[in-house]
RNA sequence: GGCGGUAUAGCUCAGUUGGCCAGAGCAUUCGGUUCAUACCCGAAGUGUCACAGGUUCAAAUCCUGUUGCCGCCA
């Protein structure tokens, strides 16, 4: 049976500056989902990339004394390095300056123009001369530029428009017929009452005020302006319109994961564009919240941008991935702070998971240096813990269906808590004292080790290094191959009692050393 | 200004269609334990559920108004 496909995307990021923890957040989330689906046997295509045109890129490059292309090539290298650092395993990385993409965008413009979905008009707005940018009435601060503060002038510019208004009724129907098309649900209400119902206006899709962009084929004075160029990446990355092999296989996307600031473009303009092109629509758009810093929006001007590279170097990939996915309810805004991060690391990773592994392995090594014996005496508490793990797995799967990463992790940690409690109840250190209790002790330790094995599988979509570290100590083979797969695949988490007899258990270093929070915060403070 | 969202323990948040003394995790305090990364287990809490009215036998949950914060306004 051929595998079912799963196509998931991140936004394409705008590299006018270094990416921060907020970008990492979207990408880590998509990576976790992609890893999960791969483990569930899907044929996954995970797309990410960069949006490389526009005036801001042009100016940033100029300031750096580089050509846009030079500048962008360097940025793209940096971004790929960041994803490598965070163990992001994407299948495609599109740059909107890729030759294929540029040609595809031109073809799309041409088609839309020919069929009358794009027409010539003029764009009126408030223009800021120093910034060379247009602003709307509402964006302007007292008639002045919100960026530089210069006085704005009313200006008109010739522009081509996309007939968004024509698709108004179809869009309304789309939202009404598919309550899961745009999540969270509140965003859909916003789109309907804020935009669709008052009446959609056509959108300007070309500019003449800058030239770092894709030339519009039917009018060389104009370059493509963001929407069509950026949004179409989701299909051009699959080869559309020339090479349809991947496109036919993967499109439509199963989910576009985006930040809430671009919900409007993805849920209105993008479907309308696809309708105009007579292509299938994505199944779902998920607009997640923002990662705030101490409750404040991150911005360069505030100087509170959190650099993911620094965090990973300091604390490791898995703690950062864990924090992002656990602490922030996907969909709502979350808050990053050094204190919150360290508290999570200490309580969840060091105390709960790390210590559980540590105490289990230590007892096995101490009492059964030759490995767990084949004969042991099972008790109802053991079965009860295994049942709990079964239920945990079911919950994790249900939560993942709705991209509720934080809840999935919460469930797994409830199982970890249950294991710690199980140790208290069974009191293995007492059993160790008397040799005649050793069969019972073997069962207790076996139950713990087997559940740790299952936990290692369940956390695999979220944490990329920890499962291997756990298996190493538990004496479970890792890596590819059937032998390893039987203990590490998602399906193996469904099955209990897989942990072998006489494993080569060895004590390792603590996976997550406890951090002295006050000292750590003080040293961070000192750096600033 | 318009539309929408949100306001619950020190912190981060759950609270389904209104119904037992309002919950979880973390942090705090106390007790237990000692296999373990001074960890784990247990207990104790603390709350005018933003404010003011209203509907109801009954509201954190519905309605109205006010205030704070947030997003969007092509």
Coordinates of C-alpha atoms in Angstrom, one line a residue, chain A residues 45-527:
Chain A
X45 CA 7.1 16.9 2.6
X46 CA 8.1 19.7 4.9
X47 CA 8.8 23.0 3.2
X48 CA 10.4 26.1 4.5
X49 CA 12.3 28.9 2.8
X50 CA 12.9 32.6 2.4
X51 CA 11.0 35.5 0.9
X52 CA 13.7 37.5 -0.8
X53 CA 12.3 40.4 -2.7
X54 CA 11.2 43.9 -1.9
X55 CA 12.5 47.2 -1.1
X56 CA 13.6 46.5 2.4
X57 CA 16.0 43.7 1.2
X58 CA 17.3 46.0 -1.4
X59 CA 18.0 48.8 1.0
X60 CA 19.5 46.5 3.7
X61 CA 21.9 45.0 1.1
X62 CA 22.9 48.5 0.0
X63 CA 23.6 49.6 3.5
X64 CA 25.8 46.6 3.9
X65 CA 27.6 47.5 0.7
X66 CA 26.5 44.3 -1.1
X67 CA 24.3 43.4 -4.0
X68 CA 21.0 42.0 -2.9
X69 CA 22.0 38.6 -4.3
X70 CA 25.3 38.6 -2.3
X71 CA 23.5 39.6 0.8
X72 CA 20.7 37.1 0.4
X73 CA 23.1 34.2 -0.3
X74 CA 24.8 34.9 3.0
X75 CA 21.6 35.2 4.9
X76 CA 20.3 31.9 3.4
X77 CA 23.5 30.2 4.6
X78 CA 22.9 31.6 8.1
X79 CA 19.3 30.5 8.2
X80 CA 20.1 27.0 7.0
X81 CA 22.8 26.8 9.7
X82 CA 20.2 27.9 12.3
X83 CA 17.8 25.1 11.2
X84 CA 20.7 22.6 11.4
X85 CA 21.5 23.8 14.9
X86 CA 17.9 23.2 15.9
X87 CA 17.7 19.8 14.2
X88 CA 15.1 21.0 11.7
X89 CA 14.7 18.3 9.1
X90 CA 13.0 20.0 6.1
X91 CA 12.5 18.4 2.7
X92 CA 12.5 21.5 0.7
X93 CA 14.0 25.0 1.1
X94 CA 12.6 27.5 -1.4
X95 CA 14.1 30.9 -2.0
X96 CA 11.9 33.3 -4.0
X97 CA 14.9 34.3 -6.0
X98 CA 15.3 30.7 -7.3
X99 CA 15.1 30.8 -11.1
X100 CA 12.3 28.3 -11.2
X101 CA 10.2 30.3 -8.8
X102 CA 10.7 33.6 -10.6
X103 CA 9.6 32.0 -13.9
X104 CA 6.6 30.3 -12.3
X105 CA 5.5 33.6 -10.8
X106 CA 5.8 35.3 -14.1
X107 CA 3.7 32.6 -15.7
X108 CA 1.1 33.0 -12.9
X109 CA 0.9 36.8 -13.5
X110 CA 0.6 36.2 -17.2
X111 CA -2.3 33.8 -16.8
X112 CA -4.2 35.9 -14.4
X113 CA -3.7 39.0 -16.6
X114 CA -4.9 37.2 -19.7
X115 CA -8.0 35.9 -18.0
X116 CA -8.8 39.3 -16.5
X117 CA -8.1 38.6 -12.9
X118 CA -5.3 41.2 -12.9
X119 CA -6.1 44.7 -14.3
X120 CA -4.3 48.0 -14.4
X121 CA -5.3 50.8 -12.0
X122 CA -3.6 53.2 -9.7
X123 CA -2.6 52.8 -6.1
X124 CA -3.1 55.8 -3.8
X125 CA -1.4 56.0 -0.5
X126 CA 0.6 58.1 1.9
X127 CA 4.2 58.1 0.8
X128 CA 7.3 58.5 2.9
X129 CA 10.1 59.8 0.8
X130 CA 13.1 58.8 3.1
X131 CA 11.7 55.3 3.5
X132 CA 10.4 55.0 0.0
X133 CA 7.4 53.3 1.4
X134 CA 3.6 53.6 1.3
X135 CA 1.5 53.7 4.4
X136 CA -2.3 53.7 4.9
X137 CA -4.2 56.4 6.7
X138 CA -4.6 54.2 9.8
X139 CA -0.9 53.2 9.9
X140 CA 0.2 56.8 9.8
X141 CA 0.8 58.5 13.1
X142 CA -0.7 62.0 12.8
X143 CA 0.2 62.2 9.2
X144 CA 3.8 61.1 9.8
X145 CA 5.7 58.0 9.0
X146 CA 5.4 55.4 11.8
X147 CA 9.0 54.3 10.9
X148 CA 11.1 57.4 10.6
X149 CA 8.6 60.1 11.6
X150 CA 8.9 62.1 8.4
X151 CA 5.9 63.9 7.0
X152 CA 3.9 61.7 4.6
X153 CA 2.6 62.9 1.2
X154 CA -0.4 61.7 -0.6
X155 CA 0.9 60.0 -3.7
X156 CA -0.5 58.0 -6.5
X157 CA 1.3 55.2 -8.3
X158 CA 0.3 53.1 -11.3
X159 CA -0.3 49.5 -10.2
X160 CA -1.9 46.3 -11.3
X161 CA -4.6 44.8 -9.1
X162 CA -5.8 41.4 -8.4
X163 CA -9.6 41.0 -8.4
X164 CA -9.9 39.8 -4.9
X165 CA -13.4 41.2 -4.7
X166 CA -14.6 38.8 -7.4
X167 CA -14.0 35.9 -5.0
X168 CA -15.8 37.3 -2.0
X169 CA -18.8 35.0 -2.1
X170 CA -16.7 31.9 -2.7
X171 CA -14.5 32.8 0.2
X172 CA -17.4 33.3 2.5
X173 CA -18.7 29.9 1.5
X174 CA -15.2 28.4 2.1
X175 CA -15.2 29.6 5.7
X176 CA -18.8 28.6 6.3
X177 CA -18.5 25.1 4.8
X178 CA -15.1 24.4 6.4
X179 CA -15.0 25.4 10.1
X180 CA -11.5 23.8 10.3
X181 CA -10.1 25.6 7.3
X182 CA -8.6 28.4 9.4
X183 CA -7.6 27.7 13.0
X184 CA -7.9 28.8 15.7
X185 CA -11.5 29.4 15.0
X186 CA -11.5 33.0 16.4
X187 CA -9.3 34.0 13.5
X188 CA -11.9 32.9 11.0
X189 CA -14.5 35.0 12.7
X190 CA -12.1 37.9 12.4
X191 CA -11.7 37.4 8.7
X192 CA -15.4 37.1 8.1
X193 CA -16.6 40.1 10.0
X194 CA -13.5 42.3 9.5
X195 CA -12.9 41.7 5.8
X196 CA -15.4 39.6 3.9
X197 CA -18.6 41.0 5.1
X198 CA -17.7 44.7 4.8
X199 CA -16.6 43.8 1.2
X200 CA -13.2 42.8 -0.1
X201 CA -11.2 45.2 -2.1
X202 CA -8.9 44.3 -4.9
X203 CA -5.2 44.2 -3.9
X204 CA -2.3 46.0 -5.6
X205 CA 0.1 43.3 -6.7
X206 CA 2.7 45.3 -8.5
X207 CA 4.9 48.3 -7.7
X208 CA 7.0 50.7 -9.7
X209 CA 8.7 52.4 -6.8
X210 CA 11.5 49.8 -6.4
X211 CA 12.9 47.2 -8.7
X212 CA 14.3 44.3 -6.5
X213 CA 11.5 42.0 -7.5
X214 CA 10.2 39.8 -10.3
X215 CA 9.5 41.6 -13.5
X216 CA 5.8 41.5 -14.5
X217 CA 5.8 39.9 -18.0
X218 CA 3.2 42.1 -19.5
X219 CA 4.6 45.4 -18.3
X220 CA 8.3 45.7 -17.7
X221 CA 7.9 48.9 -15.6
X222 CA 6.3 46.9 -12.9
X223 CA 7.7 44.3 -10.4
X224 CA 5.7 41.8 -8.4
X225 CA 4.6 43.1 -5.0
X226 CA 4.8 40.6 -2.2
X227 CA 1.5 38.6 -2.3
X228 CA 1.6 36.6 -5.4
X229 CA 5.3 36.2 -5.3
X230 CA 5.5 35.0 -1.7
X231 CA 2.3 33.0 -1.4
X232 CA 2.9 31.0 -4.6
X233 CA 6.0 29.5 -3.1
X234 CA 3.9 26.7 -1.7
X235 CA 3.2 25.4 -5.1
X236 CA 6.3 26.5 -7.1
X237 CA 8.4 24.6 -4.6
X238 CA 6.7 21.5 -5.8
X239 CA 7.6 22.3 -9.4
X240 CA 4.4 24.0 -10.5
X241 CA 3.7 24.8 -13.3
X242 CA 6.4 23.0 -15.4
X243 CA 7.2 19.8 -13.5
X244 CA 4.1 18.5 -11.9
X245 CA 5.4 15.2 -10.5
X246 CA 5.8 16.5 -6.9
X247 CA 2.9 18.9 -7.3
X248 CA 0.5 16.2 -8.2
X249 CA 1.7 14.0 -5.4
X250 CA 1.8 16.5 -2.5
X251 CA -0.6 19.4 -3.3
X252 CA -2.9 20.4 -1.7
X253 CA -1.0 21.2 1.5
X254 CA -2.4 19.5 4.6
X255 CA -1.5 22.5 6.7
X256 CA 0.2 25.9 6.3
X257 CA 1.5 26.9 9.7
X258 CA 1.9 30.7 9.9
X259 CA 2.1 33.5 12.4
X260 CA -1.1 35.4 13.2
X261 CA 0.2 38.5 11.5
X262 CA -0.1 36.9 8.1
X263 CA -3.4 35.1 8.6
X264 CA -5.2 37.5 6.3
X265 CA -3.0 36.9 3.3
X266 CA -3.1 33.2 3.7
X267 CA -6.8 32.8 4.4
X268 CA -8.1 35.3 1.9
X269 CA -5.7 36.2 -0.9
X270 CA -4.1 32.8 -1.2
X271 CA -7.3 30.8 -1.6
X272 CA -8.6 33.4 -4.0
X273 CA -5.4 33.2 -6.1
X274 CA -5.8 29.4 -6.2
X275 CA -9.4 29.7 -7.2
X276 CA -8.4 32.1 -10.0
X277 CA -5.8 29.5 -11.1
X278 CA -8.4 26.7 -10.7
X279 CA -6.2 24.8 -8.3
X280 CA -7.2 22.9 -5.2
X281 CA -7.1 24.9 -1.9
X282 CA -4.9 23.9 1.1
X283 CA -6.8 21.8 3.6
X284 CA -5.9 23.9 6.6
X285 CA -4.3 27.1 7.8
X286 CA -3.1 27.4 11.3
X287 CA -2.2 30.8 12.6
X288 CA -0.2 30.5 15.8
X289 CA 0.5 33.2 18.3
X290 CA 3.6 35.1 19.0
X291 CA 6.4 34.4 21.4
X292 CA 6.7 37.5 23.5
X293 CA 9.7 38.3 25.7
X294 CA 8.7 38.9 29.3
X295 CA 5.3 39.7 27.9
X296 CA 6.6 42.3 25.4
X297 CA 6.7 42.0 21.7
X298 CA 10.2 41.3 20.5
X299 CA 11.7 43.9 18.3
X300 CA 15.1 45.1 17.3
X301 CA 14.4 48.6 18.5
X302 CA 13.6 47.4 22.0
X303 CA 16.7 45.4 22.0
X304 CA 15.0 42.4 23.5
X305 CA 15.4 40.0 20.5
X306 CA 16.2 36.6 21.8
X307 CA 18.9 34.9 19.7
X308 CA 18.3 31.2 19.4
X309 CA 21.9 30.4 18.6
X310 CA 23.0 31.7 22.0
X311 CA 20.3 29.7 23.7
X312 CA 21.1 26.4 22.0
X313 CA 24.8 26.8 22.7
X314 CA 24.1 27.5 26.3
X315 CA 21.4 24.9 27.1
X316 CA 21.3 22.5 24.2
X317 CA 18.8 21.8 21.4
X318 CA 16.3 19.6 23.2
X319 CA 15.7 21.9 26.2
X320 CA 15.0 24.8 23.8
X321 CA 12.7 22.7 21.6
X322 CA 11.0 21.3 24.6
X323 CA 10.4 24.8 26.1
X324 CA 9.0 26.2 22.8
X325 CA 6.6 23.3 22.3
X326 CA 5.6 22.8 26.0
X327 CA 5.3 26.3 27.4
X328 CA 3.4 28.0 24.6
X329 CA -0.1 26.9 23.8
X330 CA 0.0 26.7 20.0
X331 CA -2.4 29.3 18.8
X332 CA -2.2 31.7 21.7
X333 CA 0.7 34.1 22.5
X334 CA 3.3 32.8 24.7
X335 CA 6.0 34.4 26.7
X336 CA 9.7 33.7 26.7
X337 CA 11.8 34.5 29.7
X338 CA 15.1 33.2 30.9
X339 CA 13.5 32.3 34.2
X340 CA 10.7 30.4 32.6
X341 CA 13.1 28.5 30.4
X342 CA 15.4 27.5 33.3
X343 CA 12.4 26.6 35.5
X344 CA 11.2 24.2 32.8
X345 CA 14.6 22.7 32.3
X346 CA 15.0 22.1 36.1
X347 CA 11.6 20.8 36.9
X348 CA 10.5 18.9 33.8
X349 CA 13.8 17.8 32.3
X350 CA 16.2 17.5 35.1
X351 CA 14.0 16.5 38.1
X352 CA 11.3 14.5 36.3
X353 CA 12.6 12.8 33.2
X354 CA 16.4 13.0 33.8
X355 CA 16.2 11.8 37.4
X356 CA 13.8 9.1 36.5
X357 CA 16.2 7.6 34.0
X358 CA 19.1 8.1 36.4
X359 CA 17.5 6.3 39.4
X360 CA 16.2 3.5 37.2
X361 CA 19.5 2.8 35.5
X362 CA 21.4 3.1 38.8
X363 CA 19.2 0.5 40.5
X364 CA 19.5 -1.9 37.6
X365 CA 23.3 -1.6 37.5
X366 CA 23.7 -1.9 41.2
X367 CA 21.5 -4.9 41.8
X368 CA 21.8 -6.7 38.5
X369 CA 25.2 -6.0 37.0
X370 CA 24.7 -8.8 34.6
X371 CA 21.4 -7.3 33.4
X372 CA 17.8 -8.0 34.3
X373 CA 17.2 -11.7 34.9
X374 CA 14.7 -13.5 32.7
X375 CA 12.6 -14.7 35.7
X376 CA 10.6 -12.2 37.6
X377 CA 7.4 -11.8 39.5
X378 CA 4.8 -9.4 38.1
X379 CA 2.2 -7.5 40.3
X380 CA -1.0 -5.5 39.5
X381 CA 0.8 -2.2 39.9
X382 CA 3.1 -3.1 37.0
X383 CA 0.1 -3.7 34.7
X384 CA -1.5 -0.5 36.0
X385 CA 1.5 1.5 34.9
X386 CA 1.5 -0.1 31.5
X387 CA -2.1 0.6 31.1
X388 CA -1.5 4.3 31.9
X389 CA 1.2 4.3 29.2
X390 CA -1.3 2.9 26.7
X391 CA -3.7 5.7 27.6
X392 CA -0.9 8.3 27.3
X393 CA -0.1 7.3 23.8
X394 CA -3.7 7.5 22.8
X395 CA -3.9 11.0 24.2
X396 CA -0.7 12.1 22.5
X397 CA -2.1 11.0 19.2
X398 CA -5.3 12.8 19.7
X399 CA -3.6 16.0 20.7
X400 CA -1.2 15.8 17.7
X401 CA -4.1 15.7 15.3
X402 CA -4.9 19.2 16.4
X403 CA -1.4 20.5 16.6
X404 CA -1.7 20.7 20.4
X405 CA 2.0 20.2 21.2
X406 CA 1.8 21.5 24.7
X407 CA -1.0 19.1 25.6
X408 CA 0.8 16.2 24.0
X409 CA 3.9 16.9 26.1
X410 CA 1.8 17.4 29.2
X411 CA 0.4 13.9 28.7
X412 CA 3.8 12.4 28.4
X413 CA 5.0 14.2 31.5
X414 CA 2.0 12.8 33.4
X415 CA 3.3 9.4 32.5
X416 CA 6.8 10.3 33.7
X417 CA 5.2 11.5 37.0
X418 CA 3.4 8.2 37.2
X419 CA 6.7 6.3 36.9
X420 CA 8.2 8.3 39.7
X421 CA 5.3 7.6 41.9
X422 CA 5.5 3.9 40.9
X423 CA 9.0 3.8 42.4
X424 CA 7.7 5.2 45.6
X425 CA 5.0 2.7 45.8
X426 CA 7.1 -0.4 44.9
X427 CA 10.1 0.7 47.0
X428 CA 12.7 -1.1 45.0
X429 CA 15.5 -0.2 47.5
X430 CA 13.8 -2.3 50.1
X431 CA 13.4 -5.2 47.6
X432 CA 17.1 -5.0 46.9
X433 CA 18.0 -5.9 50.4
X434 CA 16.6 -9.4 50.5
X435 CA 17.7 -11.8 47.7
X436 CA 14.3 -13.6 47.8
X437 CA 12.6 -10.4 46.7
X438 CA 14.9 -10.1 43.7
X439 CA 12.4 -11.6 41.3
X440 CA 9.9 -9.0 42.3
X441 CA 12.5 -6.3 42.1
X442 CA 13.4 -7.4 38.6
X443 CA 9.8 -7.0 37.5
X444 CA 9.7 -3.5 39.0
X445 CA 12.9 -2.4 37.2
X446 CA 11.8 -4.1 34.0
X447 CA 8.5 -2.2 34.1
X448 CA 10.3 1.0 34.6
X449 CA 12.8 0.4 31.8
X450 CA 10.2 -0.6 29.4
X451 CA 8.1 2.5 30.1
X452 CA 11.2 4.6 29.7
X453 CA 11.7 3.0 26.3
X454 CA 8.1 3.9 25.4
X455 CA 8.6 7.4 26.7
X456 CA 11.7 7.8 24.5
X457 CA 9.6 7.0 21.5
X458 CA 6.8 9.3 22.4
X459 CA 9.1 12.3 22.9
X460 CA 10.9 11.7 19.6
X461 CA 8.9 14.2 17.5
X462 CA 9.7 16.9 20.0
X463 CA 13.2 16.2 21.2
X464 CA 15.8 15.0 18.8
X465 CA 18.8 14.0 21.0
X466 CA 17.3 12.8 24.2
X467 CA 15.7 9.5 23.0
X468 CA 19.2 8.3 21.9
X469 CA 20.7 9.3 25.2
X470 CA 18.0 7.4 27.0
X471 CA 18.5 4.2 24.9
X472 CA 22.2 4.3 25.3
X473 CA 21.8 4.1 29.1
X474 CA 19.0 1.6 28.9
X475 CA 21.1 -0.6 26.5
X476 CA 18.7 -0.4 23.6
X477 CA 20.1 -0.4 20.1
X478 CA 19.5 2.9 18.3
X479 CA 19.7 4.0 14.7
X480 CA 18.2 2.3 11.6
X481 CA 17.6 -1.3 10.9
X482 CA 14.9 -3.7 12.0
X483 CA 16.4 -4.6 15.3
X484 CA 16.5 -0.9 16.4
X485 CA 13.1 -0.2 14.7
X486 CA 11.4 -2.8 16.8
X487 CA 12.2 -0.7 19.9
X488 CA 12.1 2.8 18.5
X489 CA 9.3 3.1 16.0
X490 CA 6.1 4.8 16.9
X491 CA 4.3 1.4 16.8
X492 CA 6.7 0.1 19.4
X493 CA 5.4 2.6 21.9
X494 CA 2.0 1.0 21.5
X495 CA 3.4 -2.3 22.7
X496 CA 4.4 -3.1 26.2
X497 CA 7.0 -5.7 27.4
X498 CA 9.4 -5.2 24.5
X499 CA 12.4 -4.4 26.7
X500 CA 14.8 -7.3 26.5
X501 CA 16.3 -9.4 29.2
X502 CA 20.0 -9.0 30.0
X503 CA 20.4 -5.6 28.4
X504 CA 23.7 -3.8 28.5
X505 CA 22.6 -1.1 30.9
X506 CA 25.2 1.5 31.8
X507 CA 25.1 4.6 33.9
X508 CA 25.7 7.8 31.9
X509 CA 26.1 11.4 32.7
X510 CA 23.0 13.3 33.7
X511 CA 21.1 14.2 30.5
X512 CA 19.9 17.5 32.0
X513 CA 22.1 18.9 34.8
X514 CA 20.2 21.1 37.2
X515 CA 20.8 24.7 36.8
X516 CA 21.2 27.1 39.7
X517 CA 18.6 29.5 38.7
X518 CA 19.5 32.5 40.7
X519 CA 23.2 32.2 39.8
X520 CA 22.3 31.7 36.1
X521 CA 20.0 34.7 36.0
X522 CA 22.6 36.8 37.7
X523 CA 25.2 35.8 35.2
X524 CA 22.8 36.6 32.3
X525 CA 22.2 40.0 33.9
X526 CA 25.9 40.6 34.1
X527 CA 26.3 40.0 30.4

